[in-house]
Amino acid sequence: QSVLTQPPSVSGAPGQRVTISCTGSSSNIGAGYDVHWYQQLPGTAPKLLIYGNSNRPSGVPDRFSGSKSGTSASLAITGLQAEDEADYYCQSYDSSLRGGGVVFGGGTKLTVL
Amino acid sequence: EVQLVESGGGLVQPGGSLRLSCAASGFTFSSYWMHWVRQAPGKGLVWVSRINSDGSSTSYADSVKGRFTISRDNAKNTLYLQMNSLRAEDTAVYYCARDPGYCTNGVCRYYYYYYYMDVWGKGTTVTVSS
């Protein structure tokens, strides 16, 4: 059971907009810690998509956007394309964990219909 | 080109040991904190360990604390993960990843609550089985 909760799957047709939620608690997202998002295409390593809640690294299309409010964060993808089909993970810091405190969500599989 | 290349994975019996390496190139390795993240077959990402830029500070997930040791050789631009007392549940693809820190106006600092990974290797597979 991940500290950050994501829906196991979402889907959308090409051109549509989808959102992926990442729900935390008062010891992580709700405490103000930033959320970062990663995309993992099938059979490949994860790739940074969003950092610091809403910042895009260079090279990431502006179809991808992130936001945070309260104890949750969201990743939005507009103009859905076939190549967006992948697993998406949120990541943050949790102050209640011993050790390093780095936590990932369980991941969400995006299917492009 | 910024690159991380892991090696050292393989098949090992329960209770055995393995040392993973991660060779860095294309950036000033000694300036960055680094992480190991693993992914069991068909499962999600799990953070394993972190080391600061000069190797003087480390942290571990509870599941590997006391069994795994992260280290680095900045002269060789290489990150390591020594894994002892391996268990079946350690079976996973192990990724090394670079942490850029919190950067503003071209200055980057590290804070214990602000970790993320901007460059990832392709991973190396560790299988623990008899």
Coordinates of N, CA and C in Angstrom, one line a residue:
Chain A
Q1 N 0.8 -1.2 0.0 CA 0.0 0.0 0.0 C 0.9 1.2 0.0
S2 N 0.8 2.1 -1.1 CA 1.6 3.2 -1.2 C 1.0 4.4 -0.3
V3 N 1.9 5.2 0.2 CA 1.5 6.4 1.0 C 0.8 7.4 0.1
L4 N 1.2 7.4 -1.1 CA 0.5 8.3 -2.1 C -0.4 7.4 -3.0
T5 N -1.7 7.8 -3.0 CA -2.7 6.9 -3.7 C -3.0 7.5 -5.1
Q6 N -2.8 6.6 -6.1 CA -3.2 7.0 -7.5 C -4.2 6.0 -8.0
P7 N -5.1 6.4 -8.9 CA -6.0 5.4 -9.5 C -5.1 4.4 -10.4
P8 N -5.5 3.1 -10.3 CA -4.7 2.1 -11.1 C -4.7 2.4 -12.6
S9 N -5.8 2.9 -13.1 CA -5.8 3.1 -14.5 C -6.8 4.3 -14.9
V10 N -6.4 4.9 -16.0 CA -7.3 5.9 -16.6 C -7.2 5.7 -18.1
S11 N -8.2 6.2 -18.8 CA -8.2 6.1 -20.3 C -8.8 7.3 -20.9
G12 N -8.5 7.5 -22.2 CA -9.1 8.5 -22.9 C -8.8 8.4 -24.4
A13 N -9.6 9.0 -25.2 CA -9.5 8.9 -26.7 C -8.4 9.9 -27.1
P14 N -7.9 9.7 -28.3 CA -6.9 10.7 -28.8 C -7.6 12.1 -28.9
G15 N -6.8 13.1 -28.5 CA -7.3 14.5 -28.5 C -8.0 14.9 -27.2
Q16 N -8.4 13.9 -26.4 CA -9.1 14.3 -25.2 C -8.1 14.7 -24.1
R17 N -8.7 15.2 -23.0 CA -7.9 15.6 -21.8 C -8.2 14.5 -20.7
V18 N -7.1 14.1 -20.0 CA -7.2 13.2 -18.9 C -6.5 13.8 -17.7
T19 N -6.9 13.4 -16.5 CA -6.2 13.8 -15.3 C -5.9 12.6 -14.5
I20 N -4.8 12.6 -13.8 CA -4.4 11.5 -12.9 C -4.2 12.2 -11.5
S21 N -4.9 11.6 -10.6 CA -4.8 12.2 -9.2 C -3.7 11.5 -8.4
C22 N -3.2 12.2 -7.4 CA -2.3 11.6 -6.4 C -2.7 12.2 -5.1
T23 N -3.2 11.3 -4.2 CA -3.8 11.7 -3.0 C -2.9 11.3 -1.8
G24 N -2.6 12.3 -1.0 CA -1.7 12.0 0.1 C -2.3 12.3 1.4
S25 N -1.5 12.9 2.4 CA -2.1 13.2 3.7 C -1.3 14.3 4.3
S26 N -1.5 14.6 5.6 CA -1.0 15.7 6.2 C 0.5 15.6 6.5
S27 N 1.1 14.4 6.3 CA 2.5 14.2 6.5 C 3.3 14.2 5.2
N28 N 2.6 14.4 4.1 CA 3.3 14.5 2.8 C 2.8 15.7 2.0
I29 N 1.9 15.5 1.1 CA 1.5 16.6 0.2 C 0.8 17.7 1.0
G30 N 0.0 17.3 2.0 CA -0.7 18.2 2.8 C 0.2 19.1 3.7
A31 N 1.4 18.6 3.9 CA 2.3 19.4 4.8 C 3.1 20.4 3.9
G32 N 2.8 20.4 2.6 CA 3.4 21.4 1.8 C 4.6 20.9 0.9
Y33 N 4.9 19.6 1.1 CA 6.0 19.1 0.3 C 5.6 19.0 -1.2
D34 N 6.6 19.3 -2.0 CA 6.3 19.3 -3.5 C 6.1 17.9 -4.1
V35 N 5.4 17.9 -5.2 CA 5.1 16.7 -5.9 C 5.8 16.7 -7.2
H36 N 6.3 15.5 -7.6 CA 7.0 15.4 -8.9 C 6.3 14.2 -9.6
W37 N 6.4 14.3 -11.0 CA 5.7 13.2 -11.8 C 6.7 12.6 -12.8
Y38 N 6.5 11.3 -13.0 CA 7.3 10.6 -13.9 C 6.5 9.8 -14.9
Q39 N 7.0 9.7 -16.1 CA 6.3 8.8 -17.1 C 7.2 7.6 -17.4
Q40 N 6.6 6.5 -17.4 CA 7.4 5.3 -17.8 C 6.7 4.6 -18.9
L41 N 7.3 4.7 -20.1 CA 6.8 4.0 -21.3 C 7.1 2.5 -21.2
P42 N 6.3 1.7 -21.8 CA 6.5 0.2 -21.7 C 7.9 -0.2 -21.9
G43 N 8.5 -0.9 -21.0 CA 9.8 -1.5 -21.2 C 11.0 -0.5 -21.0
T44 N 10.7 0.7 -20.6 CA 11.8 1.7 -20.5 C 11.9 2.2 -19.0
A45 N 12.9 3.0 -18.8 CA 13.2 3.6 -17.5 C 12.2 4.8 -17.3
P46 N 11.9 5.2 -16.1 CA 11.1 6.4 -15.9 C 11.8 7.6 -16.4
K47 N 10.9 8.6 -16.7 CA 11.4 9.9 -17.2 C 10.7 11.0 -16.4
L48 N 11.5 12.0 -16.0 CA 10.9 13.1 -15.3 C 10.0 13.9 -16.2
L49 N 8.7 14.1 -15.7 CA 7.7 14.8 -16.5 C 7.4 16.2 -15.9
I50 N 7.2 16.3 -14.6 CA 6.9 17.5 -13.9 C 7.7 17.5 -12.6
Y51 N 8.3 18.6 -12.2 CA 9.0 18.7 -10.9 C 8.4 20.0 -10.2
G52 N 8.5 19.9 -8.9 CA 8.1 21.1 -8.1 C 6.6 21.4 -8.4
N53 N 5.8 20.4 -8.4 CA 4.3 20.5 -8.6 C 3.9 20.9 -10.0
S54 N 4.6 21.8 -10.6 CA 4.0 22.3 -11.9 C 5.1 22.7 -12.9
N55 N 6.3 22.4 -12.7 CA 7.4 22.8 -13.6 C 7.7 21.7 -14.6
R56 N 7.8 22.1 -15.9 CA 8.2 21.1 -16.9 C 9.7 21.2 -17.2
P57 N 10.4 20.1 -17.2 CA 11.8 20.1 -17.7 C 11.8 20.4 -19.2
S58 N 12.9 20.9 -19.7 CA 12.9 21.2 -21.1 C 12.7 20.0 -21.9
G59 N 12.0 20.1 -23.0 CA 11.7 18.9 -23.9 C 10.4 18.3 -23.6
V60 N 9.8 18.6 -22.4 CA 8.5 18.0 -22.1 C 7.4 18.9 -22.7
P61 N 6.5 18.3 -23.5 CA 5.5 19.2 -24.2 C 4.6 19.9 -23.2
D62 N 4.1 21.0 -23.6 CA 3.2 21.8 -22.6 C 1.8 21.1 -22.6
R63 N 1.6 20.0 -23.2 CA 0.3 19.3 -23.1 C 0.3 18.6 -21.7
F64 N 1.4 18.5 -21.0 CA 1.5 18.0 -19.7 C 1.6 19.1 -18.7
S65 N 0.7 19.1 -17.6 CA 0.8 20.1 -16.6 C 0.5 19.5 -15.3
G66 N 1.0 20.1 -14.2 CA 0.8 19.6 -12.9 C 0.2 20.7 -12.0
S67 N -0.5 20.2 -10.9 CA -1.0 21.1 -10.0 C -1.1 20.5 -8.6
K68 N -1.3 21.3 -7.6 CA -1.4 20.7 -6.2 C -2.3 21.6 -5.4
S69 N -3.1 20.9 -4.6 CA -4.1 21.6 -3.7 C -4.4 20.7 -2.5
G70 N -4.2 21.3 -1.4 CA -4.4 20.6 -0.1 C -3.6 19.3 0.0
T71 N -4.2 18.2 0.1 CA -3.5 16.9 0.3 C -3.4 16.1 -1.0
S72 N -3.7 16.8 -2.1 CA -3.7 16.1 -3.4 C -2.9 16.9 -4.5
A73 N -2.5 16.1 -5.5 CA -1.9 16.7 -6.7 C -2.5 16.0 -7.9
S74 N -2.4 16.7 -9.0 CA -2.9 16.2 -10.3 C -2.0 16.4 -11.4
L75 N -2.0 15.4 -12.3 CA -1.3 15.5 -13.6 C -2.3 15.6 -14.7
A76 N -2.3 16.6 -15.5 CA -3.3 16.7 -16.6 C -2.5 16.6 -17.9
I77 N -3.1 15.8 -18.8 CA -2.6 15.6 -20.2 C -3.7 16.0 -21.2
T78 N -3.4 17.1 -22.0 CA -4.4 17.5 -23.0 C -3.9 17.0 -24.3
G79 N -4.9 17.0 -25.3 CA -4.5 16.6 -26.6 C -3.9 15.2 -26.7
L80 N -4.5 14.3 -26.0 CA -4.0 12.9 -25.8 C -3.5 12.3 -27.1
Q81 N -2.3 11.7 -27.1 CA -1.7 11.1 -28.2 C -1.4 9.6 -27.9
A82 N -1.3 8.8 -28.9 CA -1.1 7.4 -28.8 C 0.2 7.1 -28.0
E83 N 1.2 8.0 -28.2 CA 2.5 7.8 -27.5 C 2.5 8.2 -26.1
D84 N 1.4 8.7 -25.6 CA 1.2 9.0 -24.1 C 0.9 7.8 -23.3
E85 N 0.6 6.7 -24.0 CA 0.2 5.5 -23.3 C 1.4 5.0 -22.5
A86 N 1.3 5.0 -21.2 CA 2.4 4.7 -20.3 C 1.9 4.6 -18.9
D87 N 2.8 4.3 -18.0 CA 2.6 4.3 -16.5 C 3.1 5.7 -16.0
Y88 N 2.3 6.3 -15.1 CA 2.6 7.6 -14.5 C 2.7 7.5 -13.0
Y89 N 3.8 8.0 -12.5 CA 4.0 8.0 -11.0 C 4.1 9.4 -10.4
C90 N 3.5 9.6 -9.3 CA 3.8 10.8 -8.5 C 4.8 10.4 -7.4
Q91 N 5.5 11.5 -7.0 CA 6.5 11.3 -5.9 C 6.6 12.5 -5.0
S92 N 6.8 12.3 -3.8 CA 6.9 13.4 -2.8 C 7.8 13.0 -1.7
Y93 N 7.7 13.8 -0.6 CA 8.4 13.5 0.7 C 7.4 13.3 1.8
D94 N 7.7 12.3 2.6 CA 6.8 12.0 3.8 C 7.5 12.1 5.0
S95 N 7.1 13.0 5.9 CA 7.9 13.3 7.2 C 7.6 12.2 8.2
S96 N 6.7 11.4 8.0 CA 6.4 10.3 9.0 C 7.2 9.1 8.8
L97 N 7.9 9.0 7.7 CA 8.6 7.8 7.4 C 10.0 7.9 8.0
R98 N 10.5 6.7 8.5 CA 11.9 6.7 8.9 C 12.7 6.5 7.6
G99 N 14.0 6.8 7.7 CA 14.8 6.7 6.5 C 14.7 7.9 5.7
G100 N 14.8 7.8 4.4 CA 14.9 9.0 3.6 C 13.6 9.7 3.3
G101 N 12.5 9.1 3.5 CA 11.2 9.8 3.3 C 10.7 10.0 1.9
V102 N 11.4 9.5 0.9 CA 11.0 9.6 -0.5 C 9.9 8.6 -0.7
V103 N 8.8 9.0 -1.2 CA 7.7 8.1 -1.5 C 7.2 8.3 -2.9
F104 N 6.8 7.2 -3.5 CA 6.2 7.2 -4.8 C 4.7 6.7 -4.7
G105 N 3.9 7.2 -5.6 CA 2.5 6.7 -5.7 C 2.6 5.3 -6.3
G106 N 1.5 4.6 -6.3 CA 1.5 3.2 -6.8 C 1.5 3.1 -8.3
G107 N 1.3 4.3 -9.0 CA 1.4 4.3 -10.4 C 0.0 4.2 -11.1
T108 N -0.2 4.9 -12.2 CA -1.4 4.8 -13.0 C -1.1 4.5 -14.4
K109 N -1.8 3.5 -14.9 CA -1.6 3.1 -16.3 C -2.6 3.9 -17.2
L110 N -2.1 4.6 -18.1 CA -2.9 5.4 -19.0 C -3.0 4.6 -20.3
T111 N -4.3 4.4 -20.7 CA -4.6 3.7 -22.0 C -5.2 4.7 -22.9
V112 N -4.6 4.8 -24.1 CA -5.2 5.7 -25.1 C -6.1 4.8 -26.0
L113 N -7.4 5.1 -26.0 CA -8.3 4.2 -26.7 C -8.3 4.3 -28.2
Chain B
E1 N 26.6 14.0 -23.8 CA 25.2 13.5 -23.4 C 25.3 13.0 -22.0
V2 N 24.3 13.5 -21.2 CA 24.2 13.0 -19.8 C 23.7 11.6 -19.8
Q3 N 24.4 10.8 -19.1 CA 24.1 9.3 -19.1 C 24.4 8.6 -17.8
L4 N 23.6 7.7 -17.5 CA 23.8 6.8 -16.3 C 23.7 5.4 -16.8
V5 N 24.7 4.5 -16.5 CA 24.6 3.1 -17.0 C 24.9 2.2 -15.8
E6 N 23.8 1.4 -15.5 CA 24.0 0.5 -14.4 C 24.5 -0.9 -14.9
S7 N 25.2 -1.6 -13.9 CA 25.7 -2.9 -14.2 C 25.8 -3.7 -12.9
G8 N 26.0 -5.0 -13.0 CA 26.2 -5.8 -11.8 C 25.1 -6.6 -11.4
G9 N 24.0 -6.5 -12.1 CA 22.8 -7.3 -11.8 C 23.0 -8.8 -12.2
G10 N 22.1 -9.6 -11.7 CA 22.2 -11.0 -12.0 C 21.4 -11.9 -11.1
L11 N 21.6 -13.2 -11.2 CA 20.9 -14.2 -10.4 C 21.7 -14.5 -9.2
V12 N 21.1 -14.4 -8.0 CA 21.8 -14.7 -6.8 C 20.9 -15.5 -5.9
Q13 N 21.5 -16.4 -5.1 CA 20.7 -17.2 -4.1 C 20.3 -16.3 -2.9
P14 N 19.2 -16.7 -2.3 CA 18.8 -16.0 -1.0 C 19.9 -16.0 0.0
G15 N 20.2 -14.9 0.6 CA 21.3 -14.8 1.6 C 22.6 -14.3 0.9
G16 N 22.6 -14.3 -0.4 CA 23.8 -13.9 -1.1 C 24.0 -12.4 -1.2
S17 N 25.1 -12.0 -1.9 CA 25.4 -10.6 -2.0 C 25.6 -10.3 -3.5
L18 N 25.5 -9.0 -3.8 CA 25.7 -8.5 -5.1 C 26.1 -7.0 -5.0
R19 N 27.0 -6.5 -5.9 CA 27.3 -5.1 -5.9 C 26.9 -4.5 -7.2
L20 N 26.0 -3.5 -7.2 CA 25.6 -2.8 -8.4 C 26.5 -1.6 -8.6
S21 N 26.7 -1.3 -9.8 CA 27.5 -0.1 -10.2 C 26.7 0.8 -11.1
C22 N 26.9 2.1 -11.1 CA 26.3 3.0 -12.0 C 27.3 4.0 -12.5
A23 N 27.7 3.9 -13.7 CA 28.7 4.8 -14.3 C 28.0 6.1 -14.9
A24 N 28.5 7.2 -14.4 CA 27.9 8.5 -14.9 C 28.8 9.2 -15.9
S25 N 28.2 9.8 -16.8 CA 29.0 10.6 -17.8 C 28.2 11.8 -18.3
G26 N 28.9 12.8 -18.8 CA 28.2 13.9 -19.4 C 27.8 15.0 -18.4
F27 N 28.2 14.9 -17.2 CA 27.9 15.9 -16.2 C 28.9 15.8 -15.0
T28 N 29.0 16.8 -14.2 CA 29.9 16.8 -13.1 C 29.3 16.0 -11.9
F29 N 29.7 14.7 -12.0 CA 29.1 13.7 -11.1 C 29.2 14.1 -9.6
S30 N 30.4 14.7 -9.2 CA 30.7 15.0 -7.9 C 29.8 16.1 -7.3
S31 N 29.1 16.8 -8.1 CA 28.2 17.9 -7.6 C 26.8 17.4 -7.3
Y32 N 26.5 16.2 -7.6 CA 25.1 15.8 -7.5 C 24.8 14.7 -6.4
W33 N 23.7 14.8 -5.8 CA 23.2 13.7 -4.9 C 22.7 12.7 -5.9
M34 N 22.7 11.4 -5.4 CA 22.2 10.3 -6.3 C 21.3 9.4 -5.5
H35 N 20.5 8.7 -6.2 CA 19.5 7.7 -5.6 C 19.6 6.4 -6.3
W36 N 19.1 5.4 -5.6 CA 18.8 4.1 -6.2 C 17.3 3.9 -6.0
V37 N 16.6 3.5 -7.0 CA 15.2 3.2 -7.0 C 15.0 1.8 -7.7
R38 N 14.1 1.0 -7.1 CA 13.9 -0.3 -7.7 C 12.4 -0.5 -8.1
Q39 N 12.2 -1.5 -8.9 CA 10.9 -1.8 -9.5 C 10.8 -3.4 -9.6
A40 N 10.0 -4.0 -8.7 CA 9.7 -5.4 -8.8 C 8.9 -5.7 -10.1
P41 N 9.0 -6.9 -10.5 CA 8.3 -7.3 -11.8 C 6.8 -6.9 -11.7
G42 N 6.3 -6.1 -12.6 CA 4.9 -5.8 -12.7 C 4.4 -4.8 -11.6
K43 N 5.4 -4.3 -10.8 CA 5.0 -3.4 -9.7 C 5.5 -2.0 -9.9
G44 N 5.2 -1.1 -9.0 CA 5.6 0.3 -9.1 C 7.0 0.6 -8.6
L45 N 7.3 1.9 -8.7 CA 8.6 2.3 -8.3 C 8.7 2.4 -6.7
V46 N 9.9 2.0 -6.2 CA 10.1 2.1 -4.8 C 11.5 2.7 -4.6
W47 N 11.6 3.7 -3.8 CA 12.9 4.4 -3.5 C 13.7 3.4 -2.5
V48 N 15.0 3.3 -2.8 CA 15.8 2.4 -2.0 C 16.8 3.2 -1.1
S49 N 17.6 4.2 -1.8 CA 18.6 4.8 -1.0 C 19.1 6.1 -1.7
R50 N 19.8 6.9 -0.9 CA 20.2 8.2 -1.4 C 21.6 8.5 -0.8
I51 N 22.4 9.2 -1.6 CA 23.7 9.6 -1.0 C 24.0 11.0 -1.5
N52 N 24.7 11.8 -0.6 CA 25.0 13.2 -1.0 C 26.2 13.3 -1.9
S53 N 26.6 14.5 -2.2 CA 27.5 14.6 -3.3 C 28.9 14.1 -2.9
D54 N 29.3 14.2 -1.7 CA 30.7 13.8 -1.3 C 30.7 12.4 -0.6
G55 N 29.5 11.8 -0.5 CA 29.4 10.5 0.1 C 29.3 10.5 1.7
S56 N 29.3 11.6 2.3 CA 29.3 11.7 3.8 C 28.0 11.5 4.4
S57 N 26.9 11.5 3.6 CA 25.5 11.4 4.2 C 24.7 10.4 3.3
T58 N 24.1 9.4 4.0 CA 23.3 8.4 3.2 C 22.0 8.2 4.0
S59 N 21.0 7.7 3.2 CA 19.8 7.3 3.9 C 19.2 6.1 3.1
Y60 N 18.4 5.3 3.8 CA 17.9 4.1 3.2 C 16.4 3.9 3.6
A61 N 15.7 3.2 2.7 CA 14.4 2.7 3.0 C 14.5 1.7 4.1
D62 N 13.4 1.6 5.0 CA 13.5 0.6 6.1 C 13.7 -0.8 5.6
S63 N 13.1 -1.1 4.4 CA 13.2 -2.5 3.9 C 14.6 -3.0 3.6
V64 N 15.5 -2.0 3.4 CA 16.9 -2.4 3.0 C 17.9 -2.0 4.1
K65 N 17.5 -1.2 5.1 CA 18.4 -0.7 6.0 C 19.2 -1.8 6.8
G66 N 20.5 -1.7 6.9 CA 21.3 -2.7 7.5 C 21.7 -3.8 6.6
R67 N 21.1 -3.9 5.4 CA 21.5 -4.9 4.4 C 22.2 -4.3 3.2
F68 N 21.8 -3.1 2.8 CA 22.3 -2.5 1.6 C 23.2 -1.3 2.1
T69 N 24.2 -1.0 1.2 CA 25.1 0.1 1.5 C 25.3 0.9 0.2
I70 N 25.0 2.2 0.2 CA 25.2 3.0 -1.0 C 26.5 3.7 -0.8
S71 N 27.3 3.9 -1.9 CA 28.6 4.6 -1.8 C 28.9 5.1 -3.2
R72 N 29.9 5.9 -3.2 CA 30.3 6.5 -4.5 C 31.8 6.8 -4.6
D73 N 32.3 6.8 -5.8 CA 33.7 7.1 -6.0 C 33.7 8.2 -7.1
N74 N 33.9 9.5 -6.6 CA 33.8 10.6 -7.5 C 34.9 10.7 -8.5
A75 N 36.0 10.1 -8.1 CA 37.2 10.0 -9.0 C 36.9 9.1 -10.2
K76 N 36.0 8.1 -10.0 CA 35.7 7.2 -11.1 C 34.3 7.5 -11.6
N77 N 33.6 8.6 -11.1 CA 32.3 8.9 -11.6 C 31.3 7.7 -11.5
T78 N 31.4 7.0 -10.4 CA 30.6 5.8 -10.2 C 29.9 5.7 -8.9
L79 N 28.6 5.3 -9.0 CA 27.8 5.1 -7.8 C 27.7 3.6 -7.6
Y80 N 27.6 3.2 -6.3 CA 27.5 1.7 -6.0 C 26.3 1.5 -5.1
L81 N 25.9 0.2 -5.1 CA 24.9 -0.3 -4.2 C 25.4 -1.7 -3.8
Q82 N 25.9 -1.8 -2.6 CA 26.3 -3.2 -2.1 C 25.1 -3.8 -1.4
M83 N 24.7 -4.9 -1.9 CA 23.5 -5.6 -1.4 C 23.8 -6.9 -0.7
N84 N 23.6 -7.0 0.6 CA 23.9 -8.3 1.3 C 22.6 -8.9 1.8
S85 N 22.7 -10.1 2.3 CA 21.6 -10.8 2.8 C 20.3 -10.7 2.0
L86 N 20.5 -11.0 0.7 CA 19.4 -10.7 -0.3 C 18.3 -11.7 0.0
R87 N 17.1 -11.2 -0.3 CA 15.8 -11.9 -0.1 C 15.1 -12.0 -1.5
A88 N 14.2 -12.9 -1.5 CA 13.4 -13.0 -2.8 C 12.7 -11.7 -3.1
E89 N 12.2 -11.0 -2.1 CA 11.5 -9.7 -2.3 C 12.4 -8.6 -2.8
D90 N 13.7 -8.8 -2.8 CA 14.6 -7.8 -3.4 C 14.7 -7.9 -4.9
T91 N 14.1 -9.0 -5.5 CA 14.1 -9.2 -6.9 C 13.4 -8.0 -7.6
A92 N 14.1 -7.3 -8.5 CA 13.6 -6.1 -9.1 C 14.6 -5.6 -10.2
V93 N 14.2 -4.6 -10.9 CA 15.1 -3.8 -11.7 C 15.5 -2.7 -10.9
Y94 N 16.8 -2.4 -10.8 CA 17.4 -1.4 -10.0 C 17.9 -0.2 -10.9
Y95 N 17.3 0.9 -10.6 CA 17.7 2.1 -11.4 C 18.6 3.1 -10.5
C96 N 19.6 3.6 -11.1 CA 20.2 4.8 -10.4 C 19.7 6.0 -11.1
A97 N 19.6 7.1 -10.3 CA 19.0 8.3 -10.8 C 19.7 9.5 -10.1
R98 N 19.8 10.6 -10.9 CA 20.5 11.8 -10.4 C 19.4 12.8 -9.8
D99 N 19.8 13.4 -8.8 CA 19.0 14.4 -8.1 C 19.5 15.8 -8.3
P100 N 18.8 16.7 -9.0 CA 19.4 18.0 -9.3 C 19.3 19.0 -8.2
G101 N 18.5 18.6 -7.1 CA 18.4 19.6 -6.0 C 17.4 20.7 -6.4
Y102 N 17.3 21.6 -5.5 CA 16.3 22.8 -5.7 C 17.1 23.9 -6.3
C103 N 16.8 24.3 -7.5 CA 17.6 25.3 -8.2 C 16.8 26.5 -8.5
T104 N 17.4 27.6 -8.1 CA 16.8 28.9 -8.4 C 17.9 29.9 -8.9
N105 N 17.6 30.6 -10.0 CA 18.6 31.5 -10.5 C 20.0 30.9 -10.8
G106 N 20.0 29.6 -11.2 CA 21.2 29.0 -11.5 C 22.0 28.4 -10.3
V107 N 21.4 28.6 -9.1 CA 22.1 28.1 -7.9 C 21.2 26.9 -7.4
C108 N 21.9 25.8 -7.2 CA 21.2 24.6 -6.7 C 21.6 24.2 -5.3
R109 N 20.6 23.9 -4.5 CA 20.9 23.5 -3.1 C 20.1 22.2 -2.8
Y110 N 20.5 21.5 -1.8 CA 19.8 20.3 -1.5 C 19.1 20.4 -0.1
Y111 N 17.8 20.0 -0.1 CA 17.0 20.0 1.1 C 16.5 18.6 1.4
Y112 N 16.4 18.2 2.6 CA 16.0 16.9 3.0 C 14.6 16.5 2.5
Y113 N 13.8 17.6 2.3 CA 12.4 17.3 1.9 C 12.1 17.5 0.4
Y114 N 13.2 17.9 -0.3 CA 13.0 18.2 -1.8 C 13.9 17.3 -2.6
Y115 N 13.5 16.0 -2.8 CA 14.3 15.1 -3.6 C 13.5 14.8 -4.9
Y116 N 14.1 14.8 -6.0 CA 13.5 14.2 -7.2 C 14.6 13.8 -8.1
M117 N 14.2 13.1 -9.2 CA 15.2 12.5 -10.1 C 15.0 12.9 -11.5
D118 N 16.0 13.6 -12.0 CA 15.9 14.2 -13.4 C 16.6 13.4 -14.5
V119 N 17.5 12.5 -14.1 CA 18.1 11.6 -15.1 C 18.1 10.2 -14.5
W120 N 17.7 9.2 -15.3 CA 17.7 7.8 -14.9 C 18.5 7.0 -15.8
G121 N 19.1 5.9 -15.3 CA 19.7 4.9 -16.1 C 18.7 3.9 -16.6
K122 N 19.1 3.0 -17.4 CA 18.2 2.0 -18.0 C 17.8 0.9 -17.1
G123 N 18.6 0.8 -16.0 CA 18.4 -0.3 -15.0 C 19.1 -1.5 -15.2
T124 N 19.3 -2.3 -14.1 CA 20.0 -3.6 -14.1 C 19.1 -4.5 -13.3
T125 N 18.9 -5.7 -13.7 CA 18.0 -6.7 -13.1 C 18.7 -7.6 -12.1
V126 N 18.1 -7.6 -10.9 CA 18.5 -8.5 -9.8 C 17.4 -9.5 -9.6
T127 N 17.8 -10.8 -9.6 CA 16.9 -11.9 -9.3 C 17.4 -12.7 -8.2
V128 N 16.7 -12.8 -7.1 CA 17.1 -13.6 -6.0 C 16.2 -14.8 -5.9
S129 N 16.9 -15.9 -6.2 CA 16.1 -17.2 -6.2 C 17.1 -18.4 -6.1
S130 N 16.6 -19.4 -5.5 CA 17.4 -20.6 -5.4 C 17.2 -21.6 -6.5

